[in-house]
XYZ file of C-alpha atoms in Angstrom:
596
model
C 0.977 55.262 -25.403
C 0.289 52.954 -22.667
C 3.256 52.927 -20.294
C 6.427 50.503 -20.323
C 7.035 49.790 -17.189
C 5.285 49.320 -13.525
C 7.621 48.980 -11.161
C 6.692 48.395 -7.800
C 10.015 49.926 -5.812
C 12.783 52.792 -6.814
C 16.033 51.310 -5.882
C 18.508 53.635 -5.333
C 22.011 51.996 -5.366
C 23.439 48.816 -6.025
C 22.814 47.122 -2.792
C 19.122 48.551 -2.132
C 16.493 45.755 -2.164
C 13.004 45.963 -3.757
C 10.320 45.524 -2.328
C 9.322 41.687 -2.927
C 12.943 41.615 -4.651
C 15.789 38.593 -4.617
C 18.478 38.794 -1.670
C 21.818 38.220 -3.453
C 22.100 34.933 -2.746
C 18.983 33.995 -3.759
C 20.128 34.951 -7.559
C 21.510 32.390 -10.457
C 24.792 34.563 -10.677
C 25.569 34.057 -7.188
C 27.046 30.147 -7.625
C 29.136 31.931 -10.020
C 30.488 34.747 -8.041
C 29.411 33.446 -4.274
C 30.349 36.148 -1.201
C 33.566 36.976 0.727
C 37.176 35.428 0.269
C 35.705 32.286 2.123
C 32.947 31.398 -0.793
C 35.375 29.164 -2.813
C 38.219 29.444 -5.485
C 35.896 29.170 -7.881
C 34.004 32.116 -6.512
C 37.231 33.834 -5.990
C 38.436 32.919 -9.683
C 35.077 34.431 -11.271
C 35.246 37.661 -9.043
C 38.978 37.561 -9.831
C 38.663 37.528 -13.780
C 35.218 39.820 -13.410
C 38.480 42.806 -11.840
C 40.062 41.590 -14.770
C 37.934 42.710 -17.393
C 37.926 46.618 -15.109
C 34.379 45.835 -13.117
C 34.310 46.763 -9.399
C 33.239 44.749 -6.980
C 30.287 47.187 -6.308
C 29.417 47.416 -9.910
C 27.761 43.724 -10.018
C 28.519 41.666 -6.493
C 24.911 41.186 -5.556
C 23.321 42.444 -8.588
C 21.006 40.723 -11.193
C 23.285 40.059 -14.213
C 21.586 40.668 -17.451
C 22.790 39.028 -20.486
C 21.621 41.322 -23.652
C 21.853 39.066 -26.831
C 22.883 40.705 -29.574
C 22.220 39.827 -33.210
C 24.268 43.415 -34.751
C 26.586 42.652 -37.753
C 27.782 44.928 -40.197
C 26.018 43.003 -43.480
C 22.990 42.409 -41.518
C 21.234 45.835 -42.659
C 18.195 45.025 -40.508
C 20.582 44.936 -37.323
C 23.323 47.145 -37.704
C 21.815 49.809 -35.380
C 21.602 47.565 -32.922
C 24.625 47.696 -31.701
C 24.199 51.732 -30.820
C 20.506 49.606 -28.885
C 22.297 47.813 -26.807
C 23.728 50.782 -24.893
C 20.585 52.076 -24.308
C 19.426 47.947 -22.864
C 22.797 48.665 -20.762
C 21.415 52.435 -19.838
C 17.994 51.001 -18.482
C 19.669 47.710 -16.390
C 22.217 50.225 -14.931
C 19.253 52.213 -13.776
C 17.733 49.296 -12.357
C 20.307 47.927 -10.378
C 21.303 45.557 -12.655
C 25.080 44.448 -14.373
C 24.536 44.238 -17.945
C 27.042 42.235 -20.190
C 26.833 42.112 -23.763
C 27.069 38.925 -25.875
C 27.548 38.606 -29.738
C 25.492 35.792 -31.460
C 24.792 34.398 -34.824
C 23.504 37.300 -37.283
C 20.920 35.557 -39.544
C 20.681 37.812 -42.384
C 17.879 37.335 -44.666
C 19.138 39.716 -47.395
C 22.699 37.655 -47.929
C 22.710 34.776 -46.345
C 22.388 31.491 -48.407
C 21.212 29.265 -49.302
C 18.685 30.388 -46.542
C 19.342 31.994 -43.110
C 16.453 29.454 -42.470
C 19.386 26.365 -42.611
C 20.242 28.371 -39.435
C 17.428 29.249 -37.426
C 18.189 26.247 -35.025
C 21.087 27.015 -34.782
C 20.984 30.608 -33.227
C 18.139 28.810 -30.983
C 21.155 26.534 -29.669
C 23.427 29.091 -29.442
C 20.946 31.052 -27.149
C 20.054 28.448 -25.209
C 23.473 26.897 -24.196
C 25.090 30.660 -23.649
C 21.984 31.739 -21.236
C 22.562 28.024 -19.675
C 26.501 28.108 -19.035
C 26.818 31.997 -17.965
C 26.372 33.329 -14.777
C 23.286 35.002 -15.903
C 20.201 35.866 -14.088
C 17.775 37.632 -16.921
C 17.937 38.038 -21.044
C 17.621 40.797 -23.291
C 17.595 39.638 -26.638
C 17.514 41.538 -29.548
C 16.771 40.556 -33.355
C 14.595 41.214 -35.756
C 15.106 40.123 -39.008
C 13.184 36.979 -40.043
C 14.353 33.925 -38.085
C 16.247 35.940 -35.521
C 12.990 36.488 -33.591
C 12.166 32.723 -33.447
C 15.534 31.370 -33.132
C 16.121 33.531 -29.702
C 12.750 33.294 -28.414
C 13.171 29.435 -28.927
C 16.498 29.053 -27.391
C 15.497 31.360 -24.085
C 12.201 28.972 -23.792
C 14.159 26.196 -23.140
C 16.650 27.715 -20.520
C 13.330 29.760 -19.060
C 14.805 32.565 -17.329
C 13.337 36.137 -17.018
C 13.676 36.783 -20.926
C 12.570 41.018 -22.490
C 12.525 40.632 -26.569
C 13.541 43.992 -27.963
C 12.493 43.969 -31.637
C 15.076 45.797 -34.430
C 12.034 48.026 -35.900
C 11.243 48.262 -39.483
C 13.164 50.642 -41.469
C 11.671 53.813 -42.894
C 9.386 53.579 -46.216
C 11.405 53.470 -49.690
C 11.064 56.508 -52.086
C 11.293 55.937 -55.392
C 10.117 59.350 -57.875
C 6.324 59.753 -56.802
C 6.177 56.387 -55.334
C 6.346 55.287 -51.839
C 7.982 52.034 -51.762
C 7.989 49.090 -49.449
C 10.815 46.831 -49.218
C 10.324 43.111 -50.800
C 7.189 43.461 -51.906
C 7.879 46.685 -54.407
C 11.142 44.991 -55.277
C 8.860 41.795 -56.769
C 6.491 44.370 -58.240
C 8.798 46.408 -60.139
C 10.957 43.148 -61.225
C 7.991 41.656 -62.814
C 7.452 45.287 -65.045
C 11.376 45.083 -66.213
C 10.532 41.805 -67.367
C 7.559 42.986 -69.016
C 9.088 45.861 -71.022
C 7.184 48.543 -69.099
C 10.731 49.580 -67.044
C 14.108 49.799 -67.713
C 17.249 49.616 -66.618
C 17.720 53.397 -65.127
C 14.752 53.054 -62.947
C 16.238 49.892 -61.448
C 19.534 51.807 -61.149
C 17.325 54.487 -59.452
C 15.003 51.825 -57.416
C 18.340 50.424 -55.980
C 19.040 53.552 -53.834
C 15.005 54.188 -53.222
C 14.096 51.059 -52.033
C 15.597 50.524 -48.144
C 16.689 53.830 -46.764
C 17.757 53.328 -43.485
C 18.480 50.412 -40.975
C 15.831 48.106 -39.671
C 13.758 44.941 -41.017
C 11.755 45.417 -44.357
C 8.602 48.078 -43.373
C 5.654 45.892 -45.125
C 3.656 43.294 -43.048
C 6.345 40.744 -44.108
C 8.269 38.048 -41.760
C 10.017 39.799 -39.671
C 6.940 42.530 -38.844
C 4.638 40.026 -38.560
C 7.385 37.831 -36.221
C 7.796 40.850 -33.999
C 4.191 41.840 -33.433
C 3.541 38.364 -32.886
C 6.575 38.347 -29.582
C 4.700 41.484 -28.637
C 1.230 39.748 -28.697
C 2.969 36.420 -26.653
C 3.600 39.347 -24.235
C 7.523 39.397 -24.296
C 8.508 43.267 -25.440
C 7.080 46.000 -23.344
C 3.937 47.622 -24.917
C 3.858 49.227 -28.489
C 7.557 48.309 -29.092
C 7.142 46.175 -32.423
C 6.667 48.757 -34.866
C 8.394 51.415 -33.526
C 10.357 52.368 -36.713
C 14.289 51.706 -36.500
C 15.615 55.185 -36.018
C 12.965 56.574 -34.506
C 14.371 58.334 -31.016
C 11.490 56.372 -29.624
C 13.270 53.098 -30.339
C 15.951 54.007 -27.999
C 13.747 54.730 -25.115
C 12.156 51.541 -25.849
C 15.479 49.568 -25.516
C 16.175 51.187 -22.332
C 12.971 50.740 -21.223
C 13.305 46.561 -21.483
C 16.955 47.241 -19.556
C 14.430 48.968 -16.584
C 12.296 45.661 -17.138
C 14.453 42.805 -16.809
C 15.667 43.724 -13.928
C 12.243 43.751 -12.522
C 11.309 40.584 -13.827
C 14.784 38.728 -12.259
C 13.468 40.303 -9.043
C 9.511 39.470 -9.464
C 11.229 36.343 -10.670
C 9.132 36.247 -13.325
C 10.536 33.771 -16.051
C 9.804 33.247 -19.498
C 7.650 30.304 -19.626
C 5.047 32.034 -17.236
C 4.723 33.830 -19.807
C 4.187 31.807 -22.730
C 1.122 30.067 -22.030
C -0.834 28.262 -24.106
C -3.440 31.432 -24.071
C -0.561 33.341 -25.547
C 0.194 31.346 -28.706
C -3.475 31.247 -29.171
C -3.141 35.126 -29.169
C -0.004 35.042 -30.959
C -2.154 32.973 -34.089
C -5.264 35.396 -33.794
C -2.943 38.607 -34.053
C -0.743 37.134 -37.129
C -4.052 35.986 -38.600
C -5.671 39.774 -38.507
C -2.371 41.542 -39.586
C -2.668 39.751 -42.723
C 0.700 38.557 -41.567
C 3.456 35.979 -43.084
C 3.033 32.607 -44.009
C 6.926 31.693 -42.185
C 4.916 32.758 -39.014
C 3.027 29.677 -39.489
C 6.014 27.695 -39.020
C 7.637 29.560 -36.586
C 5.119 29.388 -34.098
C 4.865 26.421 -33.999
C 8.423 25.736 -33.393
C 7.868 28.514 -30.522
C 5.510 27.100 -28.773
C 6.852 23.317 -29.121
C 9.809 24.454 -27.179
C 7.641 26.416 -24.185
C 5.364 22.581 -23.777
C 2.406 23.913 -25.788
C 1.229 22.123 -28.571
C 0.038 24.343 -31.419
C -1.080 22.897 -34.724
C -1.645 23.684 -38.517
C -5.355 23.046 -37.296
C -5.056 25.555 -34.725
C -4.237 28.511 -37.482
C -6.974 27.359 -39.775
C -9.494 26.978 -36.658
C -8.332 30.421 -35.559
C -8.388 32.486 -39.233
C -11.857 31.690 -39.677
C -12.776 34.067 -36.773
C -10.869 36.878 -36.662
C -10.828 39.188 -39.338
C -7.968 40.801 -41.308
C -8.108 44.794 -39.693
C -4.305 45.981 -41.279
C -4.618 47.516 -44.153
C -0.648 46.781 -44.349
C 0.941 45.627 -47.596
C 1.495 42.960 -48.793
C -2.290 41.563 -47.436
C -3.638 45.589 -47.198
C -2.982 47.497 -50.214
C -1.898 50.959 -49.198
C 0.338 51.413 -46.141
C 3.630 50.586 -44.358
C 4.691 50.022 -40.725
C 5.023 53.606 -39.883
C 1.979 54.253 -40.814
C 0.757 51.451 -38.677
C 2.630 52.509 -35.519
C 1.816 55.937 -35.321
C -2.103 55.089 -35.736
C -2.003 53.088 -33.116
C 0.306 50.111 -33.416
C -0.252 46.763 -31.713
C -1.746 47.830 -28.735
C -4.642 50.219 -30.632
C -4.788 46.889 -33.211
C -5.386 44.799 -30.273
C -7.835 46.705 -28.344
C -10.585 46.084 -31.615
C -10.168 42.521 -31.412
C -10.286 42.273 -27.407
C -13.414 39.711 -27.474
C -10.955 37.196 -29.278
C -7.841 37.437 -26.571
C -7.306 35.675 -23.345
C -6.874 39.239 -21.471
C -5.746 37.395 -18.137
C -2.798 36.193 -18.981
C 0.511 38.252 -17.647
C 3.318 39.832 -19.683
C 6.628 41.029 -19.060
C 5.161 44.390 -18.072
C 1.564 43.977 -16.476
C 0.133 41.088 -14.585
C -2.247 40.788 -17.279
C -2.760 41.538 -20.876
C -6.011 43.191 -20.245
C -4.177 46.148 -18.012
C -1.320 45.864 -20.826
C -4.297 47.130 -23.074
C -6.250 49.565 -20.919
C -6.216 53.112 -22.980
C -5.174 51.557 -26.172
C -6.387 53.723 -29.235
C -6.589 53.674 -33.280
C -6.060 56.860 -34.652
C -5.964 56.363 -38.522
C -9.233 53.952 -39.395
C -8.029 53.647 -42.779
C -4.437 52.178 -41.133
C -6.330 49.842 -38.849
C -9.636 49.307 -40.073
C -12.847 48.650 -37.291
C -14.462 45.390 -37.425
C -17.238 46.768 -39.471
C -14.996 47.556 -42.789
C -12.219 45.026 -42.621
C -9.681 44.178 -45.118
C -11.323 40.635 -45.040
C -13.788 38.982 -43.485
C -11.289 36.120 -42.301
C -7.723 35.676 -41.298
C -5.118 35.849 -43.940
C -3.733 32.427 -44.398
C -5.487 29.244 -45.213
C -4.537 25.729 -44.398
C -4.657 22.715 -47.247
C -5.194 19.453 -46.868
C -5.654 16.965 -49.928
C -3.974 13.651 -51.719
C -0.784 16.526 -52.361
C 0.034 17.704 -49.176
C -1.398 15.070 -46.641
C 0.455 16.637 -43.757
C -1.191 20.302 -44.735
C 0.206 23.220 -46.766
C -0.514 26.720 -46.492
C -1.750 29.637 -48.783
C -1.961 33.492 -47.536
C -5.056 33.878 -50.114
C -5.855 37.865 -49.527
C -2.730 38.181 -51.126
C -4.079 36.647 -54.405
C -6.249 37.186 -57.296
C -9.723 36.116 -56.473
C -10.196 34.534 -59.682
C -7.775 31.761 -58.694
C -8.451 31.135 -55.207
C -11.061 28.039 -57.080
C -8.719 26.544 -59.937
C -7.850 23.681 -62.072
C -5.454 23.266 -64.094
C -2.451 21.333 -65.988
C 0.806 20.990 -64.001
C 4.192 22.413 -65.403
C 6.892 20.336 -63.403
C 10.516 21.901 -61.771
C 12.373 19.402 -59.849
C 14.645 22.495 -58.632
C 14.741 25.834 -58.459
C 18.136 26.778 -60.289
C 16.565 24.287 -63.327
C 13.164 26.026 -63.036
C 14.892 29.374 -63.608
C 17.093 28.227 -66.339
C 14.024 26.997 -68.682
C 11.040 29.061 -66.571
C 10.753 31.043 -70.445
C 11.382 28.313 -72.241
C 8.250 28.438 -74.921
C 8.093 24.540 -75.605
C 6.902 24.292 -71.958
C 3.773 25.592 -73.256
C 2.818 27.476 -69.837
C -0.454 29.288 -70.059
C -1.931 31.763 -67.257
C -3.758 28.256 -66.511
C -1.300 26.451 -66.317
C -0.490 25.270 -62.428
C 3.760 26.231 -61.695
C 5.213 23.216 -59.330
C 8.400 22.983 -57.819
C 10.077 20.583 -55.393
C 13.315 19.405 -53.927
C 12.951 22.939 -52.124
C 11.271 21.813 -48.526
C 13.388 21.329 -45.473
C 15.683 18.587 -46.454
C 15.327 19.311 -50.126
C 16.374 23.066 -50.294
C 18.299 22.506 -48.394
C 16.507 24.892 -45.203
C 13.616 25.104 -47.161
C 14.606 28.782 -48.734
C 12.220 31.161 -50.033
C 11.744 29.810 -53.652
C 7.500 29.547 -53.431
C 6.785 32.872 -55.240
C 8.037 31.222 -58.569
C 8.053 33.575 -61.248
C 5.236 34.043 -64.060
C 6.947 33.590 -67.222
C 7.963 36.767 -69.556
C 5.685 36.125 -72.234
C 2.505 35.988 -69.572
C 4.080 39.224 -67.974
C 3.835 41.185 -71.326
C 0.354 39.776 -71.599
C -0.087 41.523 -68.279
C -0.373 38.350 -66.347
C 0.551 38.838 -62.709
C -0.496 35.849 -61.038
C -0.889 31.967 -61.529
C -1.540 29.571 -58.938
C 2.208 27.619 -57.851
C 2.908 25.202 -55.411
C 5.943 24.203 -53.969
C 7.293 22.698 -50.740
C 9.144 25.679 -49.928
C 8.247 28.807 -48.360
C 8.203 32.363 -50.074
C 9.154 35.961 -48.363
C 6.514 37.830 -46.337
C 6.378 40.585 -48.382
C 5.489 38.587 -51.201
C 2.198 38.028 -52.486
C -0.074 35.686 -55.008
C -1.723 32.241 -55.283
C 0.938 30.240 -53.780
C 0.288 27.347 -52.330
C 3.453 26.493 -49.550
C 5.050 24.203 -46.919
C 3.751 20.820 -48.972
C 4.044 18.141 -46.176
C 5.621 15.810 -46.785
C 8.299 17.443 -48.765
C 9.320 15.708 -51.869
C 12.896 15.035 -50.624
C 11.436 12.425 -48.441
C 8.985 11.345 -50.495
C 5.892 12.917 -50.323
C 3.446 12.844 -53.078
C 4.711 16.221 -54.886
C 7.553 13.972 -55.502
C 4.904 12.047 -57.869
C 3.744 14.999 -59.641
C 4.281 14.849 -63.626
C 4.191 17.703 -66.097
C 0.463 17.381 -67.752
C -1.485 16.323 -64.109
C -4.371 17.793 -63.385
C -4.403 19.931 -60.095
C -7.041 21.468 -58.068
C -6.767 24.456 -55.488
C -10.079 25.449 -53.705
C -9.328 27.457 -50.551
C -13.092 27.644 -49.499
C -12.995 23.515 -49.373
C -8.917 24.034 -48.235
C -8.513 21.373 -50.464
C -5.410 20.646 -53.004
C -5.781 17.555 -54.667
C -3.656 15.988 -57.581
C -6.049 14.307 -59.883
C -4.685 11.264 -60.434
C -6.004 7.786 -59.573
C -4.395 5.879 -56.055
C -3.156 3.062 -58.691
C -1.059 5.575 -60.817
C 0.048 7.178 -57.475
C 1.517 3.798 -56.998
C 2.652 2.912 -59.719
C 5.048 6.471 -59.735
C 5.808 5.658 -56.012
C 7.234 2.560 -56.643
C 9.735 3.588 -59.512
C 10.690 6.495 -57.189
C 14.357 6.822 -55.523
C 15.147 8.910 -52.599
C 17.653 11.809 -54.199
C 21.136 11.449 -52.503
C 21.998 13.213 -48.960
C 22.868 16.820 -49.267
C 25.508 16.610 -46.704
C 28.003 14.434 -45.520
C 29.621 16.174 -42.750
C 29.646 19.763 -40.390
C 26.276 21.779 -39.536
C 24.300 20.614 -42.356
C 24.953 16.729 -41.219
C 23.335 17.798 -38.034
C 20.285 19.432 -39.822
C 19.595 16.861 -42.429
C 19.369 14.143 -39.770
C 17.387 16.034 -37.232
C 15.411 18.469 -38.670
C 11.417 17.816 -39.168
C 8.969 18.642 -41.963
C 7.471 22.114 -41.337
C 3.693 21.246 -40.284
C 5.739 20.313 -37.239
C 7.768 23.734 -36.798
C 11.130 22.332 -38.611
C 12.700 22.296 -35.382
C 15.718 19.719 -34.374
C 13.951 16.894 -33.299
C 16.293 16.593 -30.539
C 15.838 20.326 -29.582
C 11.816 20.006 -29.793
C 11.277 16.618 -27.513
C 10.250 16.743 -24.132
C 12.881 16.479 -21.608
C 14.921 18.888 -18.964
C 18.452 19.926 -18.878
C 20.387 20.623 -15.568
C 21.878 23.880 -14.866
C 25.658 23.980 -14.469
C 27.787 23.245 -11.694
C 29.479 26.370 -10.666
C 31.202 26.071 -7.527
């Protein structure tokens, strides 16, 4: 394992200073807590109310202050280890020389919160970014995991740019269900679709329910929140190999301390977040999503990402990118055998990494190494099977394609090695849902006349639609095709579907229907076409029947009219654009507090 941290100085008590490191006053928590009776009342009033809450003076006058964001809740099963982590982040900045101090934010939990923890992505980002702002902090530790908790606090620490360490949750450990090894999400789809089918009943569901997640941490397939975490350690913000480190492995715990050791370096290095997420980095970011065979949601997410670091990153950019890199994790969903464990002890990121060296930008520093290239150096695979060589890959091209066509003029996005091959070139009749609660109340209704030919569409489930665009694109095959053994039809939507989810799905239609885009003009009985070697999705109906439809078309009414959701429907953009806040995304810089 390559090693976590390089520091360049042992500092041996509170007051010590590192070579290169910040004098006291030279750090962000000193126009908080100042020096000496004669600094101020308001220096006197923080040090004052720092004795109240039973700190010495010597425990943190003159020390980096580390904020360590944590996501922990008790129904959040991917983070409810994490707060036993955060002692260990508090173990490793104590060893440093640093004062850690523990903040609770937003838990976005994508097993129970609705309609989408999506709705709420932005707003953990503001959370993060106006508590690392208005504290007397000089350094972050943040710590999430589960889908949008990765993006949400690597967004809101972009755009306060301080010295930032990303500790990722882990997955949890592989499900066990009789002879079966099981992997969260995608199994749960899988074994779904044979109860519907008559091939399972309801004892092995009773039995599947304890099998299928068996310990804490984010689902253990190559879903969002893997993919979302490998793709922070491949921007260069955890210290090496600490993305799929499983949840309650003992080597998660050194891991967390390890970042504690780090950010306490980086405060004094004064090495801050943005320095480290470079355009070179997204680019590497893209090319290590696209060759896990990784999410779809990373699509979006990424771009959000790098839209709040000042680098523009495009649906072009992922479709430029996929068609040189090839898929090497044999992972599921995109693989077809193995789980994250399996992937992190044959090598994890770092041994995936070193076969696909020729397409980074090895120069480029991270929080540990001045470059990615040393951050590398002694990388192995150990399991070829796990992570395949360039010369057997999973596929010959990166996971996901991009769409463009009369239906999604602003792009949409299919993971197609997740698919059957036979409908990756397709046309066929549209079958109409203008929401997803209607589309599962008649989805086996036999007047519909739904064949395996037949092309599934719903809207009204996009950004402003969903609302929070939740994950509604894997729409189900209907039970009569299921007991015909059907298992997968080609379905678009303008929503997004779960990592661990697989099949032709086409996603993320810009522009959404809510606003009018033209899957708002989509009729039961239209003629669709999906080719993903043209990426091309076109509705085959003639511009003077589009029209026609567009003109006797009426905006559906506002989802909202007051609180959070206010906010989101009026600032919240369509998702080739990240679905950020647009007044969160823009360009623009925001003082630092006045302390004294």
């Amino acid at each position: 394992m390559v090693p976590v941290t390089n520091t360049e100085s042992t500092r041996n008590g509170a007051t010590d200073e590192p070579l290169g490191g910040k004098r006291p006053e030279e750090l962000r928590s000193h126009q908080w807590y100042g020096s000496g009776v004669s600094s101020g009342l308001r220096s006197f009033s923080h040090r004052a109310r720092t004795r109240q809450l039973g700190y010495l003076p010597e425990e943190h006058l003159g020390k980096p202050v580390i904020a360590i964001l944590n996501t922990w809740s008790d129904i959040n099963p991917c983070h409810v280890h994490l707060r036993d982590r955060a002692q260990a982040v508090k173990r490793g900045v104590w060893q440093a020389g640093g004062f850690p101090l523990e903040f609770p934010v937003s838990t976005l939990s994508e097993t129970f919160q609705k309609p989408t923890p999506m709705l709420y992505r932005n707003m953990l980002a503001m959370e993060t970014e106006e508590l690392l702002r208005s504290y007397p902090v000089d350094g972050a530790v943040l710590m999430g995991g589960c889908d949008k908790s990765t993006p949400a606090l690597l967004m809101g620490a972009a755009s306060v740019d301080l010295p930032t360490v990303f500790v990722p949750a882990g997955p949890m450990l592989p499900g066990h269900w009789r002879n079966e090894v099981l992997g969260s999400g995608t199994d749960m789809w899988k074994y779904w679709d044979d109860k519907r089918a008559g091939l399972i009943g309801d004892c092995e569901m009773t039995e599947l329910e304890s099998g299928l997640a068996r310990s804490p941490g984010h689902c253990m397939t190559m879903g969002t929140a893997s993919t979302l975490t490998a793709a922070a350690e491949a921007l260069g913000v955890t210290v090496p190999g600490a993305s799929s480190i499983p949840a309650v492995d003992s080597g998660h715990d050194r891991m967390a301390a390890a970042a504690g050791l780090r950010i306490v370096e980086l405060v004094h290095k004064d090495r801050k977040l943005l320095s480290i997420l470079t355009p070179e980095a997204f680019e590497d970011a893209v090319t290590t999503v696209l060759g896990l065979g990784g999410s779809t949601n990373a699509v979006i997410h990424l771009i959000a990402m790098a839209g709040r670091a000042g680098v523009k990153l495009t649906l072009d950019d992922f479709d430029r990118i996929a068609r040189t890199v090839p898929v090497l994790a044999n992972v599921r969903p995109g693989g077809q055998k193995y789980l994250m464990e399996d992937f992190h002890f044959a090598g994890g990121l770092p041994g995936f990494l070193s076969r696909i060296t020729d397409l980074l930008h090895l120069d480029r520093p991270t929080v540990s190494y001045d470059t990615m290239g040393e951050q590398l150096d002694g990388a192995l695979v150990h399991n070829d099977d796990v992570i395949r060589t360039r010369e057997n890959p999973v596929a010959a091209e990166g996971g996901v394609a991009v769409l463009r066509g009369n239906l999604c003029p602003d792009g949409a996005v299919i993971k197609h090695i997740s698919a059957e091959p036979h409908l990756l070139s397709h046309t066929g009749s549209a079958v109409v849902f203008d929401d997803y609660r209607t589309m599962q109340r008649t989805i086996n209704d036999p007047d519909l006349g739904i064949t395996a030919d037949s092309v599934l569409v719903l809207r009204g489930s996009g950004p402003k639609g969903g609302p929070g665009m939740p994950e509604y694109g894997m729409l189900p095959i209907p039970d009569h095709l299921l007991k015909q053994g059907v298992r997968d039809m080609v379905r678009i939507s303008d929503a997004r579907m779960s990592g661990t989810s697989y099949g032709a799905c086409v996603l993320h239609v810009a522009p959404e229907s809510h606003v009018g885009g033209p899957l708002a003009l989509v009729r039961t009985g239209d003629s669709i076409t999906l080719d993903v070697a043209a990426r091309t999705l076109q509705l085959n109906v003639d511009d003077e029947e589009l029209e026609r439809r567009r003109a006797q078309w009426t905006p559906p009414p506002t989802r909202y009219e007051r609180g959070y959701g206010a906010l989101y429907n009026e600032q919240i953009t369509q998702a080739d654009t990240g679905c950020d806040f647009e007044f969160l995304a823009r360009p623009g810089k925001v003082q630092d507090p006045y302390a004294g």
